[in-house]
């Protein structure tokens, strides 16, 4: 399994916030400018996630940030799901994948993404740059 490199994408403005670490796939999602139905307008996604980081992801458990598979969580913003896990308590969230949820229930594609990210977490196949 190839190691995933993550960089600090959003650092909290508060001392007890959560730093969002992301790989290239998640970074490109934040830079994407093609938005569809029921998806926040450009910049809205980043504003919402920055709010989560400033107040600490722990405060949004289990309603907005939900445990999905093993120790892997999904950050729910509109229909976006940012998939990752916590490192060092709740001070770091390592985001390794994302998708737009189109159905009410999780389908095979979504479950496969959650499992893949959990496998990376288990194998410690990620590194902070």
PDB file of C-alpha atoms in Angstrom:
ATOM      1  CA  UNK A   1       0.000   0.000   0.000  1.00  0.00           C
ATOM      2  CA  UNK A   2       1.436   3.341  -1.079  1.00  0.00           C
ATOM      3  CA  UNK A   3       1.762   5.968   1.664  1.00  0.00           C
ATOM      4  CA  UNK A   4      -0.593   8.940   1.449  1.00  0.00           C
ATOM      5  CA  UNK A   5       1.084  12.309   2.000  1.00  0.00           C
ATOM      6  CA  UNK A   6      -1.052  14.893   3.791  1.00  0.00           C
ATOM      7  CA  UNK A   7      -0.462  18.586   4.421  1.00  0.00           C
ATOM      8  CA  UNK A   8      -2.099  20.955   6.901  1.00  0.00           C
ATOM      9  CA  UNK A   9      -4.919  22.415   4.800  1.00  0.00           C
ATOM     10  CA  UNK A  10      -6.862  24.307   7.487  1.00  0.00           C
ATOM     11  CA  UNK A  11      -5.317  25.269  10.815  1.00  0.00           C
ATOM     12  CA  UNK A  12      -7.711  26.449  13.523  1.00  0.00           C
ATOM     13  CA  UNK A  13      -7.703  30.032  14.764  1.00  0.00           C
ATOM     14  CA  UNK A  14      -8.187  28.720  18.299  1.00  0.00           C
ATOM     15  CA  UNK A  15      -5.748  26.771  20.448  1.00  0.00           C
ATOM     16  CA  UNK A  16      -8.077  23.847  21.092  1.00  0.00           C
ATOM     17  CA  UNK A  17      -9.382  23.492  17.522  1.00  0.00           C
ATOM     18  CA  UNK A  18      -8.787  20.697  15.016  1.00  0.00           C
ATOM     19  CA  UNK A  19      -6.222  20.901  12.195  1.00  0.00           C
ATOM     20  CA  UNK A  20      -7.475  19.463   8.905  1.00  0.00           C
ATOM     21  CA  UNK A  21      -4.743  17.514   7.137  1.00  0.00           C
ATOM     22  CA  UNK A  22      -5.544  16.540   3.546  1.00  0.00           C
ATOM     23  CA  UNK A  23      -4.078  14.633   0.628  1.00  0.00           C
ATOM     24  CA  UNK A  24      -4.085  15.958  -2.956  1.00  0.00           C
ATOM     25  CA  UNK A  25      -7.530  14.483  -3.738  1.00  0.00           C
ATOM     26  CA  UNK A  26      -9.217  16.351  -0.869  1.00  0.00           C
ATOM     27  CA  UNK A  27      -7.294  19.558  -1.619  1.00  0.00           C
ATOM     28  CA  UNK A  28      -8.571  19.485  -5.211  1.00  0.00           C
ATOM     29  CA  UNK A  29     -12.132  19.139  -3.924  1.00  0.00           C
ATOM     30  CA  UNK A  30     -11.748  22.433  -2.067  1.00  0.00           C
ATOM     31  CA  UNK A  31     -10.403  24.047  -5.246  1.00  0.00           C
ATOM     32  CA  UNK A  32     -13.168  22.633  -7.480  1.00  0.00           C
ATOM     33  CA  UNK A  33     -15.537  25.209  -8.880  1.00  0.00           C
ATOM     34  CA  UNK A  34     -18.169  23.037 -10.571  1.00  0.00           C
ATOM     35  CA  UNK A  35     -21.051  22.788  -8.136  1.00  0.00           C
ATOM     36  CA  UNK A  36     -24.266  20.863  -8.613  1.00  0.00           C
ATOM     37  CA  UNK A  37     -27.713  20.733  -7.079  1.00  0.00           C
ATOM     38  CA  UNK A  38     -27.857  20.831  -3.257  1.00  0.00           C
ATOM     39  CA  UNK A  39     -24.158  21.609  -3.070  1.00  0.00           C
ATOM     40  CA  UNK A  40     -22.864  24.715  -1.301  1.00  0.00           C
ATOM     41  CA  UNK A  41     -21.778  27.638  -3.515  1.00  0.00           C
ATOM     42  CA  UNK A  42     -18.043  28.196  -4.093  1.00  0.00           C
ATOM     43  CA  UNK A  43     -16.227  28.908  -0.840  1.00  0.00           C
ATOM     44  CA  UNK A  44     -19.148  27.777   1.362  1.00  0.00           C
ATOM     45  CA  UNK A  45     -17.676  24.323   1.881  1.00  0.00           C
ATOM     46  CA  UNK A  46     -14.374  25.783   3.083  1.00  0.00           C
ATOM     47  CA  UNK A  47     -16.155  28.281   5.368  1.00  0.00           C
ATOM     48  CA  UNK A  48     -18.150  25.467   6.993  1.00  0.00           C
ATOM     49  CA  UNK A  49     -15.156  23.164   7.447  1.00  0.00           C
ATOM     50  CA  UNK A  50     -13.068  26.059   8.813  1.00  0.00           C
ATOM     51  CA  UNK A  51     -15.831  26.597  11.412  1.00  0.00           C
ATOM     52  CA  UNK A  52     -15.604  22.913  12.389  1.00  0.00           C
ATOM     53  CA  UNK A  53     -11.810  23.262  12.739  1.00  0.00           C
ATOM     54  CA  UNK A  54     -12.011  26.411  14.880  1.00  0.00           C
ATOM     55  CA  UNK A  55     -14.517  24.969  17.337  1.00  0.00           C
ATOM     56  CA  UNK A  56     -12.993  21.447  17.291  1.00  0.00           C
ATOM     57  CA  UNK A  57     -14.471  18.523  15.368  1.00  0.00           C
ATOM     58  CA  UNK A  58     -15.365  16.865  18.695  1.00  0.00           C
ATOM     59  CA  UNK A  59     -18.260  19.326  19.143  1.00  0.00           C
ATOM     60  CA  UNK A  60     -19.876  18.122  15.913  1.00  0.00           C
ATOM     61  CA  UNK A  61     -19.893  14.423  16.815  1.00  0.00           C
ATOM     62  CA  UNK A  62     -22.119  12.471  16.089  1.00  0.00           C
ATOM     63  CA  UNK A  63     -24.531  14.719  14.141  1.00  0.00           C
ATOM     64  CA  UNK A  64     -22.382  16.403  11.491  1.00  0.00           C
ATOM     65  CA  UNK A  65     -19.224  14.321  11.805  1.00  0.00           C
ATOM     66  CA  UNK A  66     -20.242  10.688  11.961  1.00  0.00           C
ATOM     67  CA  UNK A  67     -18.431   7.435  12.586  1.00  0.00           C
ATOM     68  CA  UNK A  68     -18.934   5.483   9.362  1.00  0.00           C
ATOM     69  CA  UNK A  69     -16.627   2.445   9.337  1.00  0.00           C
ATOM     70  CA  UNK A  70     -14.096   1.185  11.896  1.00  0.00           C
ATOM     71  CA  UNK A  71     -12.558   4.421  13.168  1.00  0.00           C
ATOM     72  CA  UNK A  72     -13.202   6.323   9.944  1.00  0.00           C
ATOM     73  CA  UNK A  73     -15.503   9.343  10.009  1.00  0.00           C
ATOM     74  CA  UNK A  74     -17.449  11.257   7.399  1.00  0.00           C
ATOM     75  CA  UNK A  75     -17.698  15.041   7.658  1.00  0.00           C
ATOM     76  CA  UNK A  76     -21.162  15.919   6.335  1.00  0.00           C
ATOM     77  CA  UNK A  77     -21.543  19.286   4.568  1.00  0.00           C
ATOM     78  CA  UNK A  78     -24.645  19.399   2.339  1.00  0.00           C
ATOM     79  CA  UNK A  79     -24.180  16.328   0.151  1.00  0.00           C
ATOM     80  CA  UNK A  80     -20.390  16.356   0.444  1.00  0.00           C
ATOM     81  CA  UNK A  81     -18.683  13.719   2.557  1.00  0.00           C
ATOM     82  CA  UNK A  82     -15.067  14.274   3.540  1.00  0.00           C
ATOM     83  CA  UNK A  83     -13.677  10.931   4.674  1.00  0.00           C
ATOM     84  CA  UNK A  84     -10.898  10.605   7.240  1.00  0.00           C
ATOM     85  CA  UNK A  85      -9.933   9.814  10.809  1.00  0.00           C
ATOM     86  CA  UNK A  86      -8.643  11.469  13.960  1.00  0.00           C
ATOM     87  CA  UNK A  87      -5.002  11.547  15.003  1.00  0.00           C
ATOM     88  CA  UNK A  88      -3.710  12.679  18.393  1.00  0.00           C
ATOM     89  CA  UNK A  89      -7.134  12.829  20.011  1.00  0.00           C
ATOM     90  CA  UNK A  90      -9.306  15.361  18.215  1.00  0.00           C
ATOM     91  CA  UNK A  91      -6.494  17.810  17.455  1.00  0.00           C
ATOM     92  CA  UNK A  92      -5.893  16.457  13.917  1.00  0.00           C
ATOM     93  CA  UNK A  93      -8.271  15.112  11.286  1.00  0.00           C
ATOM     94  CA  UNK A  94      -6.592  13.260   8.421  1.00  0.00           C
ATOM     95  CA  UNK A  95      -8.800  13.568   5.307  1.00  0.00           C
ATOM     96  CA  UNK A  96      -7.941  11.095   2.550  1.00  0.00           C
ATOM     97  CA  UNK A  97     -11.023  10.959   0.308  1.00  0.00           C
ATOM     98  CA  UNK A  98     -14.355  12.592  -0.465  1.00  0.00           C
ATOM     99  CA  UNK A  99     -17.517  12.072  -2.477  1.00  0.00           C
ATOM    100  CA  UNK A 100     -20.913  13.604  -3.133  1.00  0.00           C
ATOM    101  CA  UNK A 101     -23.697  11.521  -1.596  1.00  0.00           C
ATOM    102  CA  UNK A 102     -26.572  11.037  -4.018  1.00  0.00           C
ATOM    103  CA  UNK A 103     -28.766   8.552  -2.158  1.00  0.00           C
ATOM    104  CA  UNK A 104     -30.315   8.346   1.286  1.00  0.00           C
ATOM    105  CA  UNK A 105     -28.427   5.204   2.242  1.00  0.00           C
ATOM    106  CA  UNK A 106     -24.757   4.352   1.832  1.00  0.00           C
ATOM    107  CA  UNK A 107     -24.162   2.352  -1.324  1.00  0.00           C
ATOM    108  CA  UNK A 108     -21.282   0.004  -2.202  1.00  0.00           C
ATOM    109  CA  UNK A 109     -19.160   2.829  -3.627  1.00  0.00           C
ATOM    110  CA  UNK A 110     -19.418   4.867  -0.414  1.00  0.00           C
ATOM    111  CA  UNK A 111     -18.774   1.867   1.821  1.00  0.00           C
ATOM    112  CA  UNK A 112     -15.712   0.960  -0.294  1.00  0.00           C
ATOM    113  CA  UNK A 113     -14.313   4.485   0.211  1.00  0.00           C
ATOM    114  CA  UNK A 114     -14.847   4.295   3.983  1.00  0.00           C
ATOM    115  CA  UNK A 115     -13.183   0.856   4.107  1.00  0.00           C
ATOM    116  CA  UNK A 116     -10.218   1.994   1.972  1.00  0.00           C
ATOM    117  CA  UNK A 117      -9.574   4.979   4.249  1.00  0.00           C
ATOM    118  CA  UNK A 118      -9.895   2.781   7.352  1.00  0.00           C
ATOM    119  CA  UNK A 119      -7.394   0.310   5.848  1.00  0.00           C
ATOM    120  CA  UNK A 120      -4.926   3.179   5.296  1.00  0.00           C
ATOM    121  CA  UNK A 121      -5.441   4.271   8.921  1.00  0.00           C
ATOM    122  CA  UNK A 122      -4.927   0.717  10.218  1.00  0.00           C
ATOM    123  CA  UNK A 123      -1.747   0.238   8.164  1.00  0.00           C
ATOM    124  CA  UNK A 124      -0.493   3.724   9.151  1.00  0.00           C
ATOM    125  CA  UNK A 125       0.051   4.293   5.422  1.00  0.00           C
ATOM    126  CA  UNK A 126       0.026   8.080   5.636  1.00  0.00           C
ATOM    127  CA  UNK A 127       2.611  10.722   6.452  1.00  0.00           C
ATOM    128  CA  UNK A 128       2.410  14.410   7.345  1.00  0.00           C
ATOM    129  CA  UNK A 129       4.497  16.647   5.078  1.00  0.00           C
TER     130      UNK A 129
END
